[in-house]
CSV table of C-alpha atoms in Angstrom, one decimal:
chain,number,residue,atom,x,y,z
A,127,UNK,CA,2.3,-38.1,11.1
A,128,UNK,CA,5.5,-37.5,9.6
A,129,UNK,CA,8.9,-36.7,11.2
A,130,UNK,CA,8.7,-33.4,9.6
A,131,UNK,CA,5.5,-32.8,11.8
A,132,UNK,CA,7.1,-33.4,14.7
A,133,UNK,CA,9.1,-30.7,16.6
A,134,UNK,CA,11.7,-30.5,19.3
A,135,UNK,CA,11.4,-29.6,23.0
A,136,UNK,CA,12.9,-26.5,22.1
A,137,UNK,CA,10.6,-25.8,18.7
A,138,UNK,CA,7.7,-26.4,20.9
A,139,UNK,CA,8.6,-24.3,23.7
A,140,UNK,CA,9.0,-21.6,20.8
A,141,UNK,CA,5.8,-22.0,19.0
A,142,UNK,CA,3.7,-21.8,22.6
A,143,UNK,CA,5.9,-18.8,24.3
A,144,UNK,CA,6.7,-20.5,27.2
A,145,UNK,CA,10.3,-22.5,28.4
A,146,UNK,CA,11.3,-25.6,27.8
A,147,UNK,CA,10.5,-26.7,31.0
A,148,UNK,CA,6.9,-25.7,30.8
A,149,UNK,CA,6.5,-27.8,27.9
A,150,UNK,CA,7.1,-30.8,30.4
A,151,UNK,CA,5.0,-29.5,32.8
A,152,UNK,CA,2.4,-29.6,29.6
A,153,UNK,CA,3.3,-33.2,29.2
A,154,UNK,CA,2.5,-34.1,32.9
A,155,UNK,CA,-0.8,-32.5,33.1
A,156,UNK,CA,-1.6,-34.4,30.0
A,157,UNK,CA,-1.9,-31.4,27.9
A,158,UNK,CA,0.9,-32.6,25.7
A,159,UNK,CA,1.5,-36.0,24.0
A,160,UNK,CA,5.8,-36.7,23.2
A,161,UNK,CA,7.5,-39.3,21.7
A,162,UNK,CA,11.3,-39.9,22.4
A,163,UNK,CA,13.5,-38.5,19.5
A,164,UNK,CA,15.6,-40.9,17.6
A,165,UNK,CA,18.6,-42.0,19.1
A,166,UNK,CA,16.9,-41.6,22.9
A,167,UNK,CA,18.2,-38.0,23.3
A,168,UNK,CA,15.3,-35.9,24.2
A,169,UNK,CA,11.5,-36.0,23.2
A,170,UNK,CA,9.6,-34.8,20.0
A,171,UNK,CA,6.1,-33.6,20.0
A,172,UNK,CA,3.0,-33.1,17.6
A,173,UNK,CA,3.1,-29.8,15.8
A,174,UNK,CA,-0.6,-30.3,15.2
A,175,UNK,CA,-1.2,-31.0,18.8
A,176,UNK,CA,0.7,-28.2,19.9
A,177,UNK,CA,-0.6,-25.6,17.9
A,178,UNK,CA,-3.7,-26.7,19.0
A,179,UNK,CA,-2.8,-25.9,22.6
A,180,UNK,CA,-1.7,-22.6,21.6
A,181,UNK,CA,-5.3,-21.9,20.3
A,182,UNK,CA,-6.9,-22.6,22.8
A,183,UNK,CA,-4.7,-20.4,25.0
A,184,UNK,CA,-3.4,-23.0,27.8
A,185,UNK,CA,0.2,-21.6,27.2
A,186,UNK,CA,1.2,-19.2,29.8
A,187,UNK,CA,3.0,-16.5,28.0
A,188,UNK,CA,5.8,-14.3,29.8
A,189,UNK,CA,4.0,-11.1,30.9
A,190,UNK,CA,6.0,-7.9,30.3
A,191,UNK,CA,7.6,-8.5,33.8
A,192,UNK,CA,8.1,-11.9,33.3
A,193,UNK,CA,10.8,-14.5,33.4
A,194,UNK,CA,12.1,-13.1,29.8
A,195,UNK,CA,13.3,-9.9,31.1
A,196,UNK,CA,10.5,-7.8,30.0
A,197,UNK,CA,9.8,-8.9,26.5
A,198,UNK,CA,6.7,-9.8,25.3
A,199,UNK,CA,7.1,-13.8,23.1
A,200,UNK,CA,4.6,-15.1,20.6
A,201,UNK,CA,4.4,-18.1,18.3
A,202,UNK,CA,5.3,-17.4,15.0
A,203,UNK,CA,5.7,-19.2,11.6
A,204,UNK,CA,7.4,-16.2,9.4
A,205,UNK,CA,10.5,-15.4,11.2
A,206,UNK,CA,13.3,-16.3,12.5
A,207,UNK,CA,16.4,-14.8,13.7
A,208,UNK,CA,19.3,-17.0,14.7
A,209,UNK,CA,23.4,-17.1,14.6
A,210,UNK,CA,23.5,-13.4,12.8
A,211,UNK,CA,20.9,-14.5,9.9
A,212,UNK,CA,17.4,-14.7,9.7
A,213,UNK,CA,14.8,-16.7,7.6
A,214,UNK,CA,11.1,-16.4,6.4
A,215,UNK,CA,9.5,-20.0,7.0
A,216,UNK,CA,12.6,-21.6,7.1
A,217,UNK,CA,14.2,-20.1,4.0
A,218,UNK,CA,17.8,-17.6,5.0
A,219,UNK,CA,16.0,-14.1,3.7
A,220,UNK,CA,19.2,-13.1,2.3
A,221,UNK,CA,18.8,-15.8,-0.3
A,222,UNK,CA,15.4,-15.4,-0.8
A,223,UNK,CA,15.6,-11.5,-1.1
A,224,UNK,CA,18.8,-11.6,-3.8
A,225,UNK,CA,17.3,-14.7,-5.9
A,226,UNK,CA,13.3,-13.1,-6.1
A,227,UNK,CA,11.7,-9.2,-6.1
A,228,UNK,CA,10.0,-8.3,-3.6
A,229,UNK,CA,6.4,-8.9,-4.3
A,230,UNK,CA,7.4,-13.1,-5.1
A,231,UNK,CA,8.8,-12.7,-1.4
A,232,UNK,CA,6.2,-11.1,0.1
A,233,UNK,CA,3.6,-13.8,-1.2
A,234,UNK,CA,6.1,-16.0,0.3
A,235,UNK,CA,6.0,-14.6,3.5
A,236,UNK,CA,2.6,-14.5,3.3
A,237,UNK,CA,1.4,-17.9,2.1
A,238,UNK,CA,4.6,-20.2,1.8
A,239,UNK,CA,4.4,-20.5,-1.7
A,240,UNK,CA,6.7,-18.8,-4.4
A,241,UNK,CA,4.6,-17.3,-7.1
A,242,UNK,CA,6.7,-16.7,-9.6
A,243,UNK,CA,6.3,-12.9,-11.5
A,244,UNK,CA,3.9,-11.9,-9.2
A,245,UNK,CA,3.0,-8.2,-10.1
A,246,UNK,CA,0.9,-5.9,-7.5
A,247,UNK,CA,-1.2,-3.6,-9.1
A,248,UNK,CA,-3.4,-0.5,-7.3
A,249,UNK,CA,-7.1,-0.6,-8.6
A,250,UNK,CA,-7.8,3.0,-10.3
A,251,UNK,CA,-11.1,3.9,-7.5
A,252,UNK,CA,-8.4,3.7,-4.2
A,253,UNK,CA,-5.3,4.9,-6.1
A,254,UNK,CA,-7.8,8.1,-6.9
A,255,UNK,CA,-8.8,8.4,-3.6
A,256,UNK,CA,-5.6,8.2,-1.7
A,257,UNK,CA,-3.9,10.5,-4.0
A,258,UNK,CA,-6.8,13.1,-3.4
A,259,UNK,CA,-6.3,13.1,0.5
A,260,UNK,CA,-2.7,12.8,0.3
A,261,UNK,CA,-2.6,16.0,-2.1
A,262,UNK,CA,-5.1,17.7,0.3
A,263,UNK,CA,-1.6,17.6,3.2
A,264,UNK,CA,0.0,21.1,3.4
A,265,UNK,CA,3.4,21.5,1.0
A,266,UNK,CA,5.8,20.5,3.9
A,267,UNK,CA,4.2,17.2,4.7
A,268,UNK,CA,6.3,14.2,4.3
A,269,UNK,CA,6.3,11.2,2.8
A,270,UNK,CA,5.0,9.3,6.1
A,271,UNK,CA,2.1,12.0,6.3
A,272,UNK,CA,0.9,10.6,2.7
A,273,UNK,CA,2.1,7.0,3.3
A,274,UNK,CA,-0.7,7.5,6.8
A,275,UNK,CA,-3.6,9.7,5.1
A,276,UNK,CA,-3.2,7.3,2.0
A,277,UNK,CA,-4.3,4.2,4.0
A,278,UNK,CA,-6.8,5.7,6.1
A,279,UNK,CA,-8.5,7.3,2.4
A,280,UNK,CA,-8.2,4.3,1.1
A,281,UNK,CA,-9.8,2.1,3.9
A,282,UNK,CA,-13.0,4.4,3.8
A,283,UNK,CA,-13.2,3.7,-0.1
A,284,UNK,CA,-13.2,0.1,1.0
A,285,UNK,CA,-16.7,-0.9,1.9
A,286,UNK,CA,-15.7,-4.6,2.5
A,287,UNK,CA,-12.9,-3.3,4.5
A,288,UNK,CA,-13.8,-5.5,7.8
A,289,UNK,CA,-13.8,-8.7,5.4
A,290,UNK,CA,-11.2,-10.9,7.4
A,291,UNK,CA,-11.2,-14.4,5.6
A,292,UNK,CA,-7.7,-15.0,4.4
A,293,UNK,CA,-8.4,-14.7,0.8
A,294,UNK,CA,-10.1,-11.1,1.4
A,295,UNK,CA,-6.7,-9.9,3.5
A,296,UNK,CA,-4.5,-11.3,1.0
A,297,UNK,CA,-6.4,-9.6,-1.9
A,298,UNK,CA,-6.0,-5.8,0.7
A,299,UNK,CA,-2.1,-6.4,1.2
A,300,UNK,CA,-2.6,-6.7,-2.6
A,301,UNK,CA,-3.4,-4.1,-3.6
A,302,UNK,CA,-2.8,-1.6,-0.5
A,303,UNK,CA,1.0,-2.0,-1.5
A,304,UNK,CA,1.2,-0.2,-4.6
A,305,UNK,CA,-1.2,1.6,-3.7
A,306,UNK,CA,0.3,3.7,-0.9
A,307,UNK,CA,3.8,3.8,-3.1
A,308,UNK,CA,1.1,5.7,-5.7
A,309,UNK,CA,0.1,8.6,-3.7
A,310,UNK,CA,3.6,9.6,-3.3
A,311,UNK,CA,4.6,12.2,-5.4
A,312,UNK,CA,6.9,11.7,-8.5
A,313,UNK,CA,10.1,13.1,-8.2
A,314,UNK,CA,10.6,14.5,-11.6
A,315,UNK,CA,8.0,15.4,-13.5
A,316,UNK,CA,8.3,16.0,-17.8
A,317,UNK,CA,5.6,16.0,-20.3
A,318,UNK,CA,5.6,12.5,-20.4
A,319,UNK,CA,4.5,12.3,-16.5
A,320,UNK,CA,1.4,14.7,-17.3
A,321,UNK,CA,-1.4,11.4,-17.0
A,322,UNK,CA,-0.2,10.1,-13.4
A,323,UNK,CA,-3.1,7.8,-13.0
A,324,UNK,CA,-1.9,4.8,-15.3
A,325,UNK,CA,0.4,3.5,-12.3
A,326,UNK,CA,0.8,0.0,-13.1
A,327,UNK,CA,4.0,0.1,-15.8
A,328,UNK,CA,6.4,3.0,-14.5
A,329,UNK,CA,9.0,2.7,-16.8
A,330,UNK,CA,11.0,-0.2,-17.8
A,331,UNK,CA,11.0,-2.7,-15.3
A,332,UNK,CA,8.3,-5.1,-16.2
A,333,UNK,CA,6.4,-3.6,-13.8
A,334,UNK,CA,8.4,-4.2,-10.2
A,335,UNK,CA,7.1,-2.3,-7.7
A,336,UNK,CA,10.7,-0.9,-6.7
A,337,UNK,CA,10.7,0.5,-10.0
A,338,UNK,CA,7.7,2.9,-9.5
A,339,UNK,CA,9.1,3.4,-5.9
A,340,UNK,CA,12.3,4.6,-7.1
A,341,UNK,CA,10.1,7.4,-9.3
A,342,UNK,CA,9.1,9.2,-6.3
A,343,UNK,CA,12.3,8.9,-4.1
A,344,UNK,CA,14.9,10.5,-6.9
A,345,UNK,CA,15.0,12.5,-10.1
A,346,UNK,CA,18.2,10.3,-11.0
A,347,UNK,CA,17.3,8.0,-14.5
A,348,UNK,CA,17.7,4.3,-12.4
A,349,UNK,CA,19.3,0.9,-14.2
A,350,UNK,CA,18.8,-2.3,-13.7
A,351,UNK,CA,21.4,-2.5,-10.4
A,352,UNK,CA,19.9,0.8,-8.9
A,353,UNK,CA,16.5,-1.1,-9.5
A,354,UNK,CA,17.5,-4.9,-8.6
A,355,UNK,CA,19.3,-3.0,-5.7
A,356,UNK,CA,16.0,-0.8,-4.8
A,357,UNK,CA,14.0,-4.4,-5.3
A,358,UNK,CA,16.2,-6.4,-2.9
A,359,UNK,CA,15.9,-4.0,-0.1
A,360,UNK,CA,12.4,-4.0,0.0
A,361,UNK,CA,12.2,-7.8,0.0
A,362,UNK,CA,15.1,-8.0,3.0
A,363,UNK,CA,12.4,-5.6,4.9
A,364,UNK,CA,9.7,-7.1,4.7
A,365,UNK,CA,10.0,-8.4,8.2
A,366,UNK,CA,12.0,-8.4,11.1
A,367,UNK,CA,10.4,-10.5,13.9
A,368,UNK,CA,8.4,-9.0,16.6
A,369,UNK,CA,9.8,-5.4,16.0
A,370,UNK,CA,8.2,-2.7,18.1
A,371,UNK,CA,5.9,-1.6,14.5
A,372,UNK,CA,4.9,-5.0,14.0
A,373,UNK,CA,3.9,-5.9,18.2
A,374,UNK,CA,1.2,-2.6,17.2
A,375,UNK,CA,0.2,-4.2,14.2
A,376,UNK,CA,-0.3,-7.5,16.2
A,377,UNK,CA,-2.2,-5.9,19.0
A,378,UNK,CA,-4.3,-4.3,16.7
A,379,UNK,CA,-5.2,-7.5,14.5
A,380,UNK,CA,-5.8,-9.0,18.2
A,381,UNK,CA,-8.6,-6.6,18.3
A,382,UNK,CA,-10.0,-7.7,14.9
A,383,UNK,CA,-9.6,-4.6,13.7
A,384,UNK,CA,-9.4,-4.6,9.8
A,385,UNK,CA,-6.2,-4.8,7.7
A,386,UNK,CA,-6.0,-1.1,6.8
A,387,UNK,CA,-6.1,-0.2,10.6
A,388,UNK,CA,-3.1,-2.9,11.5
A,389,UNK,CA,-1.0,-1.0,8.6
A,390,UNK,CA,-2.1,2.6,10.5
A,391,UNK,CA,-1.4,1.0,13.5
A,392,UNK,CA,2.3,0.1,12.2
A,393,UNK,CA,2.8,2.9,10.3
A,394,UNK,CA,2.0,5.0,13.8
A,395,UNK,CA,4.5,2.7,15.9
A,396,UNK,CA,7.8,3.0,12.7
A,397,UNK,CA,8.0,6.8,12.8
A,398,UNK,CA,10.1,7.2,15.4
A,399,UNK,CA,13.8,7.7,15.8
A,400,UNK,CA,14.7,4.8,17.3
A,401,UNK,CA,13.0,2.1,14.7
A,402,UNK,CA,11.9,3.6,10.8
A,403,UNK,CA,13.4,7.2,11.0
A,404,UNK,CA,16.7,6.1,12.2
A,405,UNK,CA,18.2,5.8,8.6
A,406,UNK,CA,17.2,9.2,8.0
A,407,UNK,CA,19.6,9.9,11.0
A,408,UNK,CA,22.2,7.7,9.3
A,409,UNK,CA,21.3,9.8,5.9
A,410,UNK,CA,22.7,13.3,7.4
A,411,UNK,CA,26.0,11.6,9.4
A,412,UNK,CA,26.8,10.5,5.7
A,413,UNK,CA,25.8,13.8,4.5
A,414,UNK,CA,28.2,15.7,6.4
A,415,UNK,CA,30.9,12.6,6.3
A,416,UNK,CA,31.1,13.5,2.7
A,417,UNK,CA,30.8,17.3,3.7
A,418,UNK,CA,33.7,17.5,5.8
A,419,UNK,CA,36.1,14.8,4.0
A,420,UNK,CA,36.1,12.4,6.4
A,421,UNK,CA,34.8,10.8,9.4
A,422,UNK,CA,36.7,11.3,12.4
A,423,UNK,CA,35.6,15.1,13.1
A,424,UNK,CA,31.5,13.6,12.8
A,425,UNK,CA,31.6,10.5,15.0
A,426,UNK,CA,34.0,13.1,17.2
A,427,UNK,CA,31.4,15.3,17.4
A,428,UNK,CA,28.5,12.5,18.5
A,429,UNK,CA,30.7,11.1,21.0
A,430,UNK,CA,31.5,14.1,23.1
A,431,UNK,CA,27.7,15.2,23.0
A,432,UNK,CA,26.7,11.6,24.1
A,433,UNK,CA,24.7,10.6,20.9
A,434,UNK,CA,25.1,7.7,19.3
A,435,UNK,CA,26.9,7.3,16.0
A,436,UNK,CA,23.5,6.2,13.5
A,437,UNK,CA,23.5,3.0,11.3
A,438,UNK,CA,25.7,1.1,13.9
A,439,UNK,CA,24.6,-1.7,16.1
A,440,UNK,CA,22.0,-4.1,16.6
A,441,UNK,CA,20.6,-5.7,19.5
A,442,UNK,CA,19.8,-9.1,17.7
A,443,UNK,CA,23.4,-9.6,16.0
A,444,UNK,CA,26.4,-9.7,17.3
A,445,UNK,CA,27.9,-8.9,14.2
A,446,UNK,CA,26.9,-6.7,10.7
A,447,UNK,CA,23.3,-7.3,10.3
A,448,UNK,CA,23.4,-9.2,7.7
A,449,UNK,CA,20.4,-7.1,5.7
A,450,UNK,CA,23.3,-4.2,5.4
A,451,UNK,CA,25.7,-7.1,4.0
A,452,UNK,CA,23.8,-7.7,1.3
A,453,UNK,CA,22.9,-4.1,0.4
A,454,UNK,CA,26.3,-3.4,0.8
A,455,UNK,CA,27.3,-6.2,-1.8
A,456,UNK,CA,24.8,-4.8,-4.3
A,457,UNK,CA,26.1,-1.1,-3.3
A,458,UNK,CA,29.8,-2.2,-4.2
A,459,UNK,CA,29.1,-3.0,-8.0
A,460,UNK,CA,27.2,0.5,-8.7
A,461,UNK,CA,30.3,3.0,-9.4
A,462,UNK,CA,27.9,5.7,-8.5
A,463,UNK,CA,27.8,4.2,-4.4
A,464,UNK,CA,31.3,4.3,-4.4
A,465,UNK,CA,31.6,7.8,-2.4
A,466,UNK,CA,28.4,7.3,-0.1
A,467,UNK,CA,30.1,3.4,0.9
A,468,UNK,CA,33.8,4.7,1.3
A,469,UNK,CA,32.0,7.5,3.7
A,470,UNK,CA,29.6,5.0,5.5
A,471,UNK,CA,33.2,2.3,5.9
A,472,UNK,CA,35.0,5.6,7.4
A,473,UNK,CA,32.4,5.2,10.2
A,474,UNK,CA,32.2,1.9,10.8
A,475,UNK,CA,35.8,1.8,10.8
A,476,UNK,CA,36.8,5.2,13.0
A,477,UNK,CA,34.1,4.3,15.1
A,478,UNK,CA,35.2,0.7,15.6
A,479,UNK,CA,38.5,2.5,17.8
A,480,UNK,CA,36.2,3.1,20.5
A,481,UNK,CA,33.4,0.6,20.7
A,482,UNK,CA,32.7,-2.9,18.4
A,483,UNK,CA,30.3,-2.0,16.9
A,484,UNK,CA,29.1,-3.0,13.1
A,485,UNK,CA,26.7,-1.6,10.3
A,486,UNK,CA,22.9,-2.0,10.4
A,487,UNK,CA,20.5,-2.0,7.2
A,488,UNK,CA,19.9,1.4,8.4
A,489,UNK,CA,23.5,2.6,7.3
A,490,UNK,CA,23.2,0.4,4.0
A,491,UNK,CA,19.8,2.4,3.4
A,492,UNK,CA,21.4,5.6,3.9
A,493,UNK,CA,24.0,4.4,1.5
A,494,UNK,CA,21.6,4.7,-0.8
A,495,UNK,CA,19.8,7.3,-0.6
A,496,UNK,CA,22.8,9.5,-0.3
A,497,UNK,CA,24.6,8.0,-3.4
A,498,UNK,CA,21.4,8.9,-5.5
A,499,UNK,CA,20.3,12.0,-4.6
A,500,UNK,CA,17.2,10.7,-2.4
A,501,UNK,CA,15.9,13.0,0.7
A,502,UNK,CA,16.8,12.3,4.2
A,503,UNK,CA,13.2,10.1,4.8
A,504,UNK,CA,13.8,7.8,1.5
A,505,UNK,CA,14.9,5.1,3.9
A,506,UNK,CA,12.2,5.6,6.2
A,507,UNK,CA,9.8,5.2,3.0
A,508,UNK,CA,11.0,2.1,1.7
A,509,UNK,CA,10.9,0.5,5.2
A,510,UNK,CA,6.7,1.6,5.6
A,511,UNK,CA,6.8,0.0,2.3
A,512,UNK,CA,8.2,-3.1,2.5
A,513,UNK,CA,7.4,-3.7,6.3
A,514,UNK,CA,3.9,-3.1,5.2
A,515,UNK,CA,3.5,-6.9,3.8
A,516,UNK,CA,5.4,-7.9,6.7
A,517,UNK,CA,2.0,-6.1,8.7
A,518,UNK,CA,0.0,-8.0,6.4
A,519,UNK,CA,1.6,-11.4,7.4
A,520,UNK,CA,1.1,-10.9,10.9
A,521,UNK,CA,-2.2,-10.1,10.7
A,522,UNK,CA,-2.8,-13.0,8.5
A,523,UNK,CA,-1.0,-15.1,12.0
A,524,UNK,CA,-3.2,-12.9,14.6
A,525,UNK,CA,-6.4,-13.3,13.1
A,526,UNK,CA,-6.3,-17.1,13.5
A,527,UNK,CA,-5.7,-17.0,17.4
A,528,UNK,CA,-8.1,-16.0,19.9
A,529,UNK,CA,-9.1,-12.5,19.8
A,530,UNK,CA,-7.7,-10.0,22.3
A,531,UNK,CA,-5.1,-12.3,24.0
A,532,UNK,CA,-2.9,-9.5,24.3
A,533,UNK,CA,-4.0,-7.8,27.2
A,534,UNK,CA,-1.3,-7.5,29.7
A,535,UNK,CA,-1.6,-6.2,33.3
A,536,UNK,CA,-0.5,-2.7,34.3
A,537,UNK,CA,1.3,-2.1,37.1
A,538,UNK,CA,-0.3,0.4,39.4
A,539,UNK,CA,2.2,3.1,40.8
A,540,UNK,CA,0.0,5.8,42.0
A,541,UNK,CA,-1.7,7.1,45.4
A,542,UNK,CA,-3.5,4.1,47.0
A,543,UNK,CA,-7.3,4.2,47.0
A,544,UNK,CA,-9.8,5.3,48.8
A,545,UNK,CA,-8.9,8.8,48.2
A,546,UNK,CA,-11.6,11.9,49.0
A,547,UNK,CA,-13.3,13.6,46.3
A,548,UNK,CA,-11.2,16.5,44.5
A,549,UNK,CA,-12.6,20.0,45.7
A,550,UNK,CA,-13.5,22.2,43.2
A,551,UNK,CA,-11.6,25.3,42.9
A,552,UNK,CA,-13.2,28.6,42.1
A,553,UNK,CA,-11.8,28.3,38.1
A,554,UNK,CA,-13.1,24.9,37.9
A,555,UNK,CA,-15.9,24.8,39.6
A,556,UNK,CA,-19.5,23.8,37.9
A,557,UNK,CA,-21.4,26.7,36.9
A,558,UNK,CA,-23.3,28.4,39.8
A,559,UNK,CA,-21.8,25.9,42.2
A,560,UNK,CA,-20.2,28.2,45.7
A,561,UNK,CA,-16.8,27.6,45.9
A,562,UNK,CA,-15.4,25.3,48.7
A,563,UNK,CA,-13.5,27.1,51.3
């Protein structure tokens, strides 16, 4: 055993979901081997040995009433948020996202190993059948309603679907990616676009996912920054930690269900407006930033109605999240951002008078979309998209612990039992059955 296998009090106490102090307690019941760390100061223990523990379930993790203050805690390898940045196994995702495309971080996040080039493509059978039921939606459906039908058409076309070795999941997170971004509509349609099923060489851009992405979210021609810009965003996605989308991907890989229904299951859980629509929300406040000439009257008009001010603030930084840093950094070289980021700083900066409070990716997303003509949802879309690999991931993690851990206690508020019978009324009452009086 190396000193690289060997974790701290603290990385142990992490890895199980427990405290520090119950990691002792682990120790004293002999549950738990440790070593003292080098230098005296504090103990090291197996990583082997204490992912074995986890297995087998001996940790006692924090209920949702627990000592953490109501939040659920897991062991996870792919994650990490700490001091404003955050890291995929121990790699700042910042770096990794600005250095590689999405798809070579993605089979990071997934495996731990960089494949370089790595290219997703959607096998012709699925991409038929989720374009069919997606095109089946009424005219005013959105681009969540296809992203949802799309991956339940596509897991019926799946017949090995409930296949949950590794290899098989890996292959579905494959090729469910491009997928999905294929039953979206194009944006722009000429003669050229007449064949849509070819779907594996957009344009030029060797093939990158974010370039047959960008296709159905604008009309606007894209170059290599909107594309590199399009392609870091998706990879800074990809996940976020135990994010309310991903806990209902867990729960649902918990439950063994297959890899099609953990992406539902997430998909189901982002469209709301407090997690993958708020940059839509952050989309319009630019909209009418740009509008009205200036900020001050919009964040006026939020702040006397008691709303918030959108793409501001995030409860895991204390500063800018540092996702909307490095789409902001990409966002200052492309001339054409220049309105959309002078409108989004006017916010940040008239609403910074008030309250301290500093961009989130949400904002740098609605940057975006504004600057190149993309609907309100486009940030929505390319979250589902890139968060969908971070599903993938986690399922990858759940499907190695015991099944349905996850199965917290409810807390009964109701009348207390034994209660009498209901009476029927007169309305309600069985057929032929006299009504009580």
């Amino acid at each position: 055993m190396t000193e690289q296998a060997r974790l701290t009090t603290r990385e142990a106490a992490q890895r199980l979901g427990v405290k520090p102090e119950t990691v002792y307690a682990y120790v004293s019941r002999g549950q738990l081997s440790s070593e003292r760390a080098p230098g005296g100061r504090g103990s090291t223990f197996d990583a082997r040995e204490v992912d074995a523990l986890a297995r087998r379930g001996n940790r006692r993790e924090p209920s949702a009433a627990g000592a953490t203050g109501g939040e659920l805690s897991f062991p996870t390898a792919l994650t990490l948020i700490d001091k404003d940045r955050y890291f995929f196994r121990g790699v700042d995702a910042v770096e990794l996202a600005t250095a590689y495309g999405f798809e070579e971080v993605a089979e990071w996040v997934w495996t731990g190993e960089l494949t370089r080039g790595a290219r997703f493509t959607a096998p012709p059978p699925f991409l038929e059948a989720a374009r069919r039921a997606a095109g089946a939606l009424p005219a005013h459906s959105g681009a969540m309603d296809r992203l949802r039908v799309a991956a339940v058409a596509v897991s019926a076309a799946d017949p090995l679907r409930f296949d949950l070795d590794p290899s098989a999941v890996l292959g579905c997170g494959r090729m469910l990616i491009p997928t999905l971004v294929g039953a979206l509509p194009k944006a722009a349609r000429t003669e050229s676009d007449a064949d849509d099923t070819d779907d594996t060489d957009d344009g030029d851009d060797g093939g990158r996912l974010a370039g047959r992405l960008w296709r159905r979210l604008t009309p606007q021609v894209p170059d290599a920054a909107s594309i590199g810009l399009l392609d870091t965003a998706l990879a800074l996605l990809i996940d976020h930690d135990l994010a309310a989308s991903t806990l209902a991907a867990r729960v649902a890989a918990s439950a063994r269900a297959h890899p099609y229904a953990v992406v539902s299951a997430g998909l189901g859980a982002l469209e709301g407006p407090l997690h993958g629509a708020a940059s839509g929300l952050a989309h319009r406040t630019l909209a009418e930033v740009l509008e009205r000439g200036g900020a001050a009257p919009v964040v006026a008009d939020h702040l006397r109605s008691g709303r918030r001010v959108p793409g501001l603030g995030h409860r895991l930084y204390t500063g800018e999240d540092p996702r909307a840093t490095a789409l902001f950094a990409l966002l200052d070289a492309i001339p054409r951002a220049a309105d959309a980021l002078a409108a989004a700083r006017d916010v940040v900066d008239t609403t910074a008078r008030h309250t301290a409070l500093y961009a989130n990716v949400d904002l740098a997303l609605a940057v975006m979309s504004v600057a190149f003509g993309m609907p309100a949802e486009a940030g929505e879309t390319v979250f589902a998209v890139a968060r969908t690999a971070g599903w993938i991931a986690h399922a990858l993690e759940e499907y190695a612990e015991r099944p349905l851990r996850m199965r917290p206690s409810g807390h009964y508020t109701g009348p207390r039992p034994p209660r009498p019978l209901p009476l029927q009324g007169p309305s309600t009452g069985r057929p032929g059955a006299a009504a009580s009086q």
